[in-house]
PDB file of C-alpha atoms in Angstrom:
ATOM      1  CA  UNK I 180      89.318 204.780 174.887  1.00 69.00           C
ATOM      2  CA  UNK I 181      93.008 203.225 176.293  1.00 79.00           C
ATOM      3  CA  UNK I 182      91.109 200.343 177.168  1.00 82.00           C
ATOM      4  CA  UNK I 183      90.370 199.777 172.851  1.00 86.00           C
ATOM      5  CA  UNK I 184      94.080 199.672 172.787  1.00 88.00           C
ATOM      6  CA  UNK I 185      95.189 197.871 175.802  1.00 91.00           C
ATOM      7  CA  UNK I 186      92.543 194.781 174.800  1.00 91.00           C
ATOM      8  CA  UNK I 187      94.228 194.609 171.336  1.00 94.00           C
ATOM      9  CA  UNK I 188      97.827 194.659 173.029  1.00 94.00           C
ATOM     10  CA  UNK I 189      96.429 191.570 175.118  1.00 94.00           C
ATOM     11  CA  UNK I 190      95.283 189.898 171.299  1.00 94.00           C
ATOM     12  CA  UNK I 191      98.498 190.201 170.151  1.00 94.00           C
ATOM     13  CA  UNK I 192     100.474 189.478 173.216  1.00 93.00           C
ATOM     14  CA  UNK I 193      98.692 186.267 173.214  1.00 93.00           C
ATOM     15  CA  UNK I 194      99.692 185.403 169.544  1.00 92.00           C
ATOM     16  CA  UNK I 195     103.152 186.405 170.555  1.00 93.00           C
ATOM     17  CA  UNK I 196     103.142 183.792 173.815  1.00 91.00           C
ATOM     18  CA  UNK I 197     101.884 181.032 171.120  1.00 89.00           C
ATOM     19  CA  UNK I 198     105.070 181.968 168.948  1.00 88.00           C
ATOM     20  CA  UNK I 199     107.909 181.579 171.590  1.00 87.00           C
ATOM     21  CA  UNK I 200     106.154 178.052 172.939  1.00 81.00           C
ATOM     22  CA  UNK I 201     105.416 176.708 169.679  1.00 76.00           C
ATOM     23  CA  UNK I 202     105.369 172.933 170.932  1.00 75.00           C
ATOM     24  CA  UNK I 203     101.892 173.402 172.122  1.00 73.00           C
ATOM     25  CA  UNK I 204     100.750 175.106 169.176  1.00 79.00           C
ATOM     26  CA  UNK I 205     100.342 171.861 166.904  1.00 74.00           C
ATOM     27  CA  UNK I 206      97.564 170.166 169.431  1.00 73.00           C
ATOM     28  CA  UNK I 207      95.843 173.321 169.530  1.00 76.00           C
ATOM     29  CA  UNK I 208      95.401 173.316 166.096  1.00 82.00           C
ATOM     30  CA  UNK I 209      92.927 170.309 165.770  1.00 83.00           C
ATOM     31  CA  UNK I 210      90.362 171.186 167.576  1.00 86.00           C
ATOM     32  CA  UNK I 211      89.874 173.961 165.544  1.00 83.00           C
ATOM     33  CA  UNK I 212      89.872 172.311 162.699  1.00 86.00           C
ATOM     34  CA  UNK I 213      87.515 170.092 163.670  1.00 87.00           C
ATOM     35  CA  UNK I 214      84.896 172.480 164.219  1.00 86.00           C
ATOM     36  CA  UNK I 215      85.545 174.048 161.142  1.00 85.00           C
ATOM     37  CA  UNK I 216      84.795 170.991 159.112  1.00 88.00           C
ATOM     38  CA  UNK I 217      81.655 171.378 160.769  1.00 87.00           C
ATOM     39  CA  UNK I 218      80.796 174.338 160.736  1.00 86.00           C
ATOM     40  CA  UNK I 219      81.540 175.076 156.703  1.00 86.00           C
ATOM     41  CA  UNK I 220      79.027 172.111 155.840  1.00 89.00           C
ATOM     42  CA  UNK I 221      76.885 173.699 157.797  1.00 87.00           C
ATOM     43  CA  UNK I 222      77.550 177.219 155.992  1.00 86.00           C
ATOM     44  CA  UNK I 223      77.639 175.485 152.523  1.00 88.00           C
ATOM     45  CA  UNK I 224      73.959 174.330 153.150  1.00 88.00           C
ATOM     46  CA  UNK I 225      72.631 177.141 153.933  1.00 84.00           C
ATOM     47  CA  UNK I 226      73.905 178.879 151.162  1.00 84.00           C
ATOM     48  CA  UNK I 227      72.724 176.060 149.026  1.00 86.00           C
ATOM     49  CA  UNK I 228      68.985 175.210 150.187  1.00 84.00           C
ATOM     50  CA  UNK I 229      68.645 178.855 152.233  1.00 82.00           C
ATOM     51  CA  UNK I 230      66.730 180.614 149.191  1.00 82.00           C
ATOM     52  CA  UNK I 231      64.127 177.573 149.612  1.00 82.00           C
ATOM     53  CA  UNK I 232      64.325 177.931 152.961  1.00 83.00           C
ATOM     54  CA  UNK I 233      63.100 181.771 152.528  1.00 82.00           C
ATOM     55  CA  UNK I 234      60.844 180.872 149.809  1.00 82.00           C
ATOM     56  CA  UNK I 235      58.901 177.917 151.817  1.00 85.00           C
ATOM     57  CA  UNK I 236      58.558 181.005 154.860  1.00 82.00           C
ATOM     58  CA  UNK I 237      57.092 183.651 152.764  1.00 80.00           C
ATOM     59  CA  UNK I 238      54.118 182.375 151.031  1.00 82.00           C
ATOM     60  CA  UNK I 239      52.466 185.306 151.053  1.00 82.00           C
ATOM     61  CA  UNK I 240      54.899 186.820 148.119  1.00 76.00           C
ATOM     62  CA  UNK I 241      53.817 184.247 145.633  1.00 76.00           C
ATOM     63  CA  UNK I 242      51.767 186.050 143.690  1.00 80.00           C
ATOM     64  CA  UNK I 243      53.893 189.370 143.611  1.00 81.00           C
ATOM     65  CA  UNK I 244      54.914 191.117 140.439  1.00 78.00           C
ATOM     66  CA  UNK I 245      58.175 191.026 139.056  1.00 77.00           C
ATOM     67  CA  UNK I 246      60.765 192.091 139.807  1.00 83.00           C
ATOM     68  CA  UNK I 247      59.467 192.828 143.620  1.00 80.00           C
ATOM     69  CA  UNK I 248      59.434 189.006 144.489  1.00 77.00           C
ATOM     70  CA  UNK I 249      63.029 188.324 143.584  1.00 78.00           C
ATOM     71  CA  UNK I 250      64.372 191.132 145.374  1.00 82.00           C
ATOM     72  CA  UNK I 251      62.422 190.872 148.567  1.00 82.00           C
ATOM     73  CA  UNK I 252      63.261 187.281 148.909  1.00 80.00           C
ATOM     74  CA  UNK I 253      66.825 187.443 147.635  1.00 83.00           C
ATOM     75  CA  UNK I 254      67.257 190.355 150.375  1.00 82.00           C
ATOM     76  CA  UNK I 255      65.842 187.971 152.929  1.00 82.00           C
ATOM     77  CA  UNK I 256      68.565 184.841 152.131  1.00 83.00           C
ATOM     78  CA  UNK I 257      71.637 187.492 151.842  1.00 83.00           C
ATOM     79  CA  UNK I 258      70.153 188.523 155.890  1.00 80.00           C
ATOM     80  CA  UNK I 259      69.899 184.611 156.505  1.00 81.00           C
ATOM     81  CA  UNK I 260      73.060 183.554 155.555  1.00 83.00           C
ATOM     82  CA  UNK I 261      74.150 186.770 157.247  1.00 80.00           C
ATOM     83  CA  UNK I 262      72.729 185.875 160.246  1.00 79.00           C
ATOM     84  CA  UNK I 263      74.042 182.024 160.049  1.00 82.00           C
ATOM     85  CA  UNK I 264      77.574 183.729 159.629  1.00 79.00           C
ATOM     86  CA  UNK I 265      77.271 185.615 162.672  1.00 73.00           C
ATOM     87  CA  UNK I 266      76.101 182.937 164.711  1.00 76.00           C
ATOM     88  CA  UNK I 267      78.959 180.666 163.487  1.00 79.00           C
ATOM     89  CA  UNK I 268      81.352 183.368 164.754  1.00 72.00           C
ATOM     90  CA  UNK I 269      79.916 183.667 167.943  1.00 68.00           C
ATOM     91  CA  UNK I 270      79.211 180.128 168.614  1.00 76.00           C
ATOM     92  CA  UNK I 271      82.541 178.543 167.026  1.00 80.00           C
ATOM     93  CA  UNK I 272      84.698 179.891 169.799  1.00 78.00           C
ATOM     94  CA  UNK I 273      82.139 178.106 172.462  1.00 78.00           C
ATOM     95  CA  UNK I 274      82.155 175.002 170.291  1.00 83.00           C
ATOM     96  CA  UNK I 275      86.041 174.912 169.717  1.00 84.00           C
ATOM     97  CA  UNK I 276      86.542 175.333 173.483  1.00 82.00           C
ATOM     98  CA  UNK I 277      84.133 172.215 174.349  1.00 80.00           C
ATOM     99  CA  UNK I 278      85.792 169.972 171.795  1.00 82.00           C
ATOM    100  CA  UNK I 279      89.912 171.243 172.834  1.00 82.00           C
ATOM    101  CA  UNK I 280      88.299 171.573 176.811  1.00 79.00           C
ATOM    102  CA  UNK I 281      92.077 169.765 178.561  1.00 81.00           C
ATOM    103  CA  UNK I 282      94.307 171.463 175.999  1.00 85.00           C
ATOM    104  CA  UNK I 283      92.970 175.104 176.553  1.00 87.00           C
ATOM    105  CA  UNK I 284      92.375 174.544 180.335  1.00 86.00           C
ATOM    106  CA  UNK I 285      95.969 173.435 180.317  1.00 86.00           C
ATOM    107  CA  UNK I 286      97.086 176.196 177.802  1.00 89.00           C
ATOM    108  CA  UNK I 287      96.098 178.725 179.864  1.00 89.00           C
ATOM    109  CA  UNK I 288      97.507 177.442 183.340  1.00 90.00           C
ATOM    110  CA  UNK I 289     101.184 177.819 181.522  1.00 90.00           C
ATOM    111  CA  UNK I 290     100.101 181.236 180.780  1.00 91.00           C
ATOM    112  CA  UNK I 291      99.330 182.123 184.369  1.00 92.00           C
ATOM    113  CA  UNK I 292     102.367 180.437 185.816  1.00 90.00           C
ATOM    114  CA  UNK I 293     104.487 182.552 183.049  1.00 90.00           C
ATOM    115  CA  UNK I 294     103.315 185.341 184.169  1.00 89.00           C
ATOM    116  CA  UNK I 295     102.951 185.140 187.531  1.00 85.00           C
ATOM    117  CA  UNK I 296     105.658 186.835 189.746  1.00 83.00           C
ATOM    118  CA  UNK I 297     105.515 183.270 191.694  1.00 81.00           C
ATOM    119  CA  UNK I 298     105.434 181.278 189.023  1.00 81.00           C
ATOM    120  CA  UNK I 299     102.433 179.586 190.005  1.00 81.00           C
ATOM    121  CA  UNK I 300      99.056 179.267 188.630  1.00 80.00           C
ATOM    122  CA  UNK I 301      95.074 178.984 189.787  1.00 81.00           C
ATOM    123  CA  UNK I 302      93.658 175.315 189.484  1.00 79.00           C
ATOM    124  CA  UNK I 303      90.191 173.799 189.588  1.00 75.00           C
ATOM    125  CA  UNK I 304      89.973 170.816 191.715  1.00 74.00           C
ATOM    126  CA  UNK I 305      86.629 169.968 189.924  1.00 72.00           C
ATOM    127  CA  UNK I 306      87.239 166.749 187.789  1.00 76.00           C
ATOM    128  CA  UNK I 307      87.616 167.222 184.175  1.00 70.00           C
ATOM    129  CA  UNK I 308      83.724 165.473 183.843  1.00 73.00           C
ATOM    130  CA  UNK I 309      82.290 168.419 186.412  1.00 79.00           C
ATOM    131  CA  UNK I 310      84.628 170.730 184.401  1.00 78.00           C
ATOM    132  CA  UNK I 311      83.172 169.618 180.889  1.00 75.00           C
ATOM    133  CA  UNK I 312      79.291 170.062 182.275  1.00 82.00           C
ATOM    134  CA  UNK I 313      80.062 173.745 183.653  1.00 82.00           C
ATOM    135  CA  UNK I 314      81.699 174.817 179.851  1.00 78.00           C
ATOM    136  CA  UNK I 315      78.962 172.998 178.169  1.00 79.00           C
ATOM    137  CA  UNK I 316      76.226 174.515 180.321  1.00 84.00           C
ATOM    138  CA  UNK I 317      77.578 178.237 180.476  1.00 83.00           C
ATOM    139  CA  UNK I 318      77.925 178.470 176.771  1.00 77.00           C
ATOM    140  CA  UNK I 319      74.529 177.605 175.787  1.00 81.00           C
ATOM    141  CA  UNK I 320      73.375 179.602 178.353  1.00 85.00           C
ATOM    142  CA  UNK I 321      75.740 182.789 176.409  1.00 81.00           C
ATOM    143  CA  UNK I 322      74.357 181.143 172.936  1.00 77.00           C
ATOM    144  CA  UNK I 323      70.725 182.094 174.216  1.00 83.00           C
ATOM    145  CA  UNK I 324      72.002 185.514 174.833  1.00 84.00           C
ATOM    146  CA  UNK I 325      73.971 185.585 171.838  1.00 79.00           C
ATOM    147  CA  UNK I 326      70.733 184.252 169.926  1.00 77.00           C
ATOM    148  CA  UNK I 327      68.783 186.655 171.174  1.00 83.00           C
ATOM    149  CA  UNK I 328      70.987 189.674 169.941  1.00 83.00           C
ATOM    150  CA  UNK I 329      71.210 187.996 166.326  1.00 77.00           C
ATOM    151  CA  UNK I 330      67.777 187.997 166.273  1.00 80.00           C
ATOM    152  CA  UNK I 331      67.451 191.668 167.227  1.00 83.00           C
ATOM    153  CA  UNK I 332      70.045 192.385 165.018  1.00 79.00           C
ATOM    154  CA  UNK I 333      68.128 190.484 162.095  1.00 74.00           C
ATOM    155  CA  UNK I 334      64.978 192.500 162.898  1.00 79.00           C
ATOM    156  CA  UNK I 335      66.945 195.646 162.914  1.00 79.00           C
ATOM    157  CA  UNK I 336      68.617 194.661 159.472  1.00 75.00           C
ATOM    158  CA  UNK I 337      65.189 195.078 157.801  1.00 72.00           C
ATOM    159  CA  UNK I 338      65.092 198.754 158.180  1.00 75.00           C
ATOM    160  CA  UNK I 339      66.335 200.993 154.988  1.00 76.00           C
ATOM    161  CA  UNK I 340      69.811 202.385 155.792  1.00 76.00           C
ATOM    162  CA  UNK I 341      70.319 201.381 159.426  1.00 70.00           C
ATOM    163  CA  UNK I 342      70.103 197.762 158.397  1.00 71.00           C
ATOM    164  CA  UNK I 343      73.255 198.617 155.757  1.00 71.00           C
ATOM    165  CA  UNK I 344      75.040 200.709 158.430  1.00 77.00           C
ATOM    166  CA  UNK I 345      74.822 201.108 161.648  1.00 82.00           C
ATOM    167  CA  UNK I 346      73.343 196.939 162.569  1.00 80.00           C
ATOM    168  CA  UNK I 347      76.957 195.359 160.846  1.00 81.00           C
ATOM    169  CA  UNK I 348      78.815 197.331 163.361  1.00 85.00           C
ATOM    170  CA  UNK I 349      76.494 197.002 166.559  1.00 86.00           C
ATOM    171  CA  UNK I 350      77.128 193.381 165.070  1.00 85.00           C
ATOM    172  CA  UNK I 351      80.719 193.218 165.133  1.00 86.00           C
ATOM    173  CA  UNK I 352      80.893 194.789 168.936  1.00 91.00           C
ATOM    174  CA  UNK I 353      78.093 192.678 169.955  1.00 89.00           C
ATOM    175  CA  UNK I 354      79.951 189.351 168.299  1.00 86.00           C
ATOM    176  CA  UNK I 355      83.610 190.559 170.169  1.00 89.00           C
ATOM    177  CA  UNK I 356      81.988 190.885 173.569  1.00 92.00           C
ATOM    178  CA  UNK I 357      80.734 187.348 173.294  1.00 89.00           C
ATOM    179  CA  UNK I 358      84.171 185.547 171.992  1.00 88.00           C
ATOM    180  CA  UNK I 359      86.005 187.669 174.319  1.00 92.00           C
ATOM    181  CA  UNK I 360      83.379 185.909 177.273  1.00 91.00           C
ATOM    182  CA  UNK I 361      84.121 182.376 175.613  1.00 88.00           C
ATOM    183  CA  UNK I 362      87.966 182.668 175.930  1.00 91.00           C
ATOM    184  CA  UNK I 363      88.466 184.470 179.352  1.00 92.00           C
ATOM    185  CA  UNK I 364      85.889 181.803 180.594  1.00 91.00           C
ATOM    186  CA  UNK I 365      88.866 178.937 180.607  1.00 89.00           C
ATOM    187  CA  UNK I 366      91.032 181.130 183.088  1.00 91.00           C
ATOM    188  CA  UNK I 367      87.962 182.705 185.161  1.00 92.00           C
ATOM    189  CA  UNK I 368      86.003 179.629 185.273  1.00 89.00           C
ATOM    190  CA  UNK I 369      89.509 177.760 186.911  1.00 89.00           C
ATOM    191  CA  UNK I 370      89.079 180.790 189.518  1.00 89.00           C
ATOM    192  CA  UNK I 371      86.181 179.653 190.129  1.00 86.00           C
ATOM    193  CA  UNK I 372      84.376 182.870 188.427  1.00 89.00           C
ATOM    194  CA  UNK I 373      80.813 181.916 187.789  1.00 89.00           C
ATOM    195  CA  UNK I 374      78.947 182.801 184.620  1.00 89.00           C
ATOM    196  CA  UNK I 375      77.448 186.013 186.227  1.00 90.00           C
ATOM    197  CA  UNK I 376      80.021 187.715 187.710  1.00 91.00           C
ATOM    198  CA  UNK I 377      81.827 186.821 184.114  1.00 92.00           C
ATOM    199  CA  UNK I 378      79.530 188.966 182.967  1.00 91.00           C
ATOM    200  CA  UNK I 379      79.513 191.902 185.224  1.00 93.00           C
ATOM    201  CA  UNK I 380      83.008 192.270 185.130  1.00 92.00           C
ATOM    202  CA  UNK I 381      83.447 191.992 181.334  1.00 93.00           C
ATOM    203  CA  UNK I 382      80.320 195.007 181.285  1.00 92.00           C
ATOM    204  CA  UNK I 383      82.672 196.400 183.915  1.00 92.00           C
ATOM    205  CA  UNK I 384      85.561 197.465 181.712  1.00 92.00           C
ATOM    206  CA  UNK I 385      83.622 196.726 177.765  1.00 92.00           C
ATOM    207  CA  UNK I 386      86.181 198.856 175.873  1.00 93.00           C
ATOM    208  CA  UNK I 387      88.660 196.619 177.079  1.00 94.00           C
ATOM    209  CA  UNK I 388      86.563 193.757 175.750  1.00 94.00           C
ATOM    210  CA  UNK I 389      85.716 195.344 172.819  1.00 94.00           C
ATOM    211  CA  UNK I 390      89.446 196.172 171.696  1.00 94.00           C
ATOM    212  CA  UNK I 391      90.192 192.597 172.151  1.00 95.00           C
ATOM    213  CA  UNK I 392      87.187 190.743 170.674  1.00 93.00           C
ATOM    214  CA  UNK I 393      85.892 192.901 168.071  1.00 93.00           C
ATOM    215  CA  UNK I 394      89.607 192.408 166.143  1.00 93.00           C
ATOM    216  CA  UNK I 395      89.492 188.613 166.454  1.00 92.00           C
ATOM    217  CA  UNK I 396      86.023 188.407 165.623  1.00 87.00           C
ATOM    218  CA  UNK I 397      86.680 190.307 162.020  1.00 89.00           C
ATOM    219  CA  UNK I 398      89.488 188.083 161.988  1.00 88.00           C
ATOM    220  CA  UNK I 399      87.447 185.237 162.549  1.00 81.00           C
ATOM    221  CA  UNK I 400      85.512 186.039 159.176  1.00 78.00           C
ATOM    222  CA  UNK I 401      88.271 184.570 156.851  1.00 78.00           C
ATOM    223  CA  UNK I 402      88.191 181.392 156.179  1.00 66.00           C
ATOM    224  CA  UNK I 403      91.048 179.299 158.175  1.00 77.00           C
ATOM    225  CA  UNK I 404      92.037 182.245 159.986  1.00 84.00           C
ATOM    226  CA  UNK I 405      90.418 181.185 163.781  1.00 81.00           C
ATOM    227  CA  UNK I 406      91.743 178.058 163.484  1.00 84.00           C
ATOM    228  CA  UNK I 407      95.517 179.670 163.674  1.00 88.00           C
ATOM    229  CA  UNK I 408      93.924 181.942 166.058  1.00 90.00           C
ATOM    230  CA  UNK I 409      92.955 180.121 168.740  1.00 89.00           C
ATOM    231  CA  UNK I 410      95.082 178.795 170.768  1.00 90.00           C
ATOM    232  CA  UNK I 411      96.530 182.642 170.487  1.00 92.00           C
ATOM    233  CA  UNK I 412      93.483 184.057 171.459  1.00 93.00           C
ATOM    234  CA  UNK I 413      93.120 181.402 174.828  1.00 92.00           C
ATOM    235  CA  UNK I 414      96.539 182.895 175.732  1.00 93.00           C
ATOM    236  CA  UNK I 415      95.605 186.649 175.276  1.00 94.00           C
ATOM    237  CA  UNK I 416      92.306 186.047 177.068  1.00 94.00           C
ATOM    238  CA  UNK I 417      93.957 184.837 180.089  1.00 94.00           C
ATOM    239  CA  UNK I 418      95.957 187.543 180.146  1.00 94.00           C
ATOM    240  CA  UNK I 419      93.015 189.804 179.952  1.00 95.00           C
ATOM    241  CA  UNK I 420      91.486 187.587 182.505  1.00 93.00           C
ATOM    242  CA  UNK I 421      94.357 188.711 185.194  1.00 93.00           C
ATOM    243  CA  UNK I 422      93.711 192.100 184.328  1.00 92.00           C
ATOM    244  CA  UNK I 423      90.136 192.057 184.771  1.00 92.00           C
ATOM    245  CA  UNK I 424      90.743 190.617 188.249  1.00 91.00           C
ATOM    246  CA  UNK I 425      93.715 193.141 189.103  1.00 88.00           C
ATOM    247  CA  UNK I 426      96.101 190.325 189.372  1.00 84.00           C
ATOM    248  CA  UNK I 427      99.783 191.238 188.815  1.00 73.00           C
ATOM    249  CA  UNK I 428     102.068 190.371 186.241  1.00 69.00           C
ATOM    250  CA  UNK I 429     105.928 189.254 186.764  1.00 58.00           C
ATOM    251  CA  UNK I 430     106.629 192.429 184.304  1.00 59.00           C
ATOM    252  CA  UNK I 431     104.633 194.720 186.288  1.00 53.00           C
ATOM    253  CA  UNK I 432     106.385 192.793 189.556  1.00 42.00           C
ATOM    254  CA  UNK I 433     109.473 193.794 188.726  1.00 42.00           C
ATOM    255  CA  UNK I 434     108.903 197.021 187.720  1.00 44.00           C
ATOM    256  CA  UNK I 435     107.675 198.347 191.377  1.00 43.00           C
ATOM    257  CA  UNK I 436     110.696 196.806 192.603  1.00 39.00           C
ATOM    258  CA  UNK I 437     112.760 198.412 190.845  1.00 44.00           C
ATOM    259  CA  UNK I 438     110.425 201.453 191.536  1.00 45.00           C
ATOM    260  CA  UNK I 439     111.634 200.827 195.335  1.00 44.00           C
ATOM    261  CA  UNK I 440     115.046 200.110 194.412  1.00 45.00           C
ATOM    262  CA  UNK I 441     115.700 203.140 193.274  1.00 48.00           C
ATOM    263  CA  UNK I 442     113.404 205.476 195.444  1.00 49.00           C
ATOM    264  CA  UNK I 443     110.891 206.240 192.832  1.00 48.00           C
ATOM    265  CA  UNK I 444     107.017 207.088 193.564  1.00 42.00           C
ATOM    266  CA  UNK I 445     106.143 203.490 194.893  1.00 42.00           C
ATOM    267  CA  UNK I 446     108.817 203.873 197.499  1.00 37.00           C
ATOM    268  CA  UNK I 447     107.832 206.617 198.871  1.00 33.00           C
ATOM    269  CA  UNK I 448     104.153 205.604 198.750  1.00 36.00           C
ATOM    270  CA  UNK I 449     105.044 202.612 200.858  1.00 38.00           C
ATOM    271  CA  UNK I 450     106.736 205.166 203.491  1.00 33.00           C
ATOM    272  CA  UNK I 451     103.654 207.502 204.311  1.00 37.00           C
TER     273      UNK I 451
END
């Protein structure tokens, strides 16, 4: 369970980054809120023609009695719009990232040469075209998966009492592992990480992921909030990004050589 913790410390760590180099924060603001506009028309019509939506799909409950008709199909456009929600989350992240594609990749190569103890950073020598086709092609291939779990999700949501309880929180895990896999893609995929072993490694160490998606994702949820978020969240994914890959920060650096400095435990583990 450290790893819950240690994924939110990366969350906010990022944030914190964003706040002490606040010149790049205005540019990363408008992709953001270009998706947004988007995205809330989008949410607005659903909320608007989604009870006709539900109404045109289930025929068969014409002819039922009151008040069994209302309910049944008012239940099924509260799960729609539900589902439409969740969906946003996980796909405005992936949509964000396409649209603000040279200010994240750059973003996240001043995080990596912060941090780094040589000050230097990993770069794709893929032109920005090649880089653009990778992004958009890995992230509908996460949408299918993501897809695919919302509409498990919306099955499972059907069922009396599990659908209240325990689907919204298999939800919220389910939504953080997927933002977390859109964000740490900008630093892995500039290693060079395909989508696969993205994958394996985020399965590799999920509490980690889950402590520093699941938060954002809830986050995400307010209105406004991801678009302040973002460029915050690109930092603290690359940070979680060199951790996943056991790469070494300056911090961490400097504290084994002080460690051999002064004779502590990583001197004498360098002696035997």
């Amino acid at each position: 369970m450290r790893d819950l913790g240690v994924g939110f410390r990366y969350l906010l760590a990022g944030q914190r980054w964003m706040t002490r180099h606040g010149r790049q924060y205005g540019f990363g603001l408008l992709p953001g809120l270009i998706t947004l506009v988007l995205y809330a028309a989008a949410l607005v019509a659903l909320a608007l023609w989604g009870e006709d939506a539900v109404t045109w799909a289930t025929p068969f409950a014409d002819h039922w009695s009151s008040p069994w008709q209302g309910l049944f199909r008012g239940f099924l456009t509260a799960v729609l719009f539900a589902l439409g929600l969740l969906l946003a989350v996980l796909t405005f992240t992936a949509v964000t990232l396409l649209v603000g594609q040279p200010f994240y990749e750059n973003l996240s190569e001043r995080v990596d040469a912060d941090v780094s103890p040589d000050g230097t950073a990993p770069r794709s020598e893929l032109p920005l075209w090649r880089e653009l086709w990778i992004s958009a092609r890995d992230s509908l291939r996460v949408l299918v998966r993501a897809a695919l779990w919302g509409v498990l999700l919306f099955a499972l949501g059907l069922l009396p009492f599990v659908g209240q309880t325990v689907v919204p929180v298999l939800g919220f895990f389910v939504t953080g592992f997927f933002l977390t896999e859109e964000l740490a893609a900008v630093a892995l995929q500039r290693r060079g990480v395909e989508l696969r072993a993205r994958l394996a490694l985020l399965r590799s160490r999920k509490t980690l992921v889950w402590g520093f998606g699941t938060p954002l994702g809830l986050a995400f949820l307010v209105p406004f909030v991801a678009v302040f978020l973002m460029p915050g969240a690109v930092a603290g994914a690359t940070l979680l990004a060199r951790d996943l890959l056991g790469e070494e920060h300056a911090e961490d650096a400097e504290d084994r050589a002080d460690s051999r400095d002064s004779g502590g435990p990583a001197a004498v583990a360098g002696c035997e």
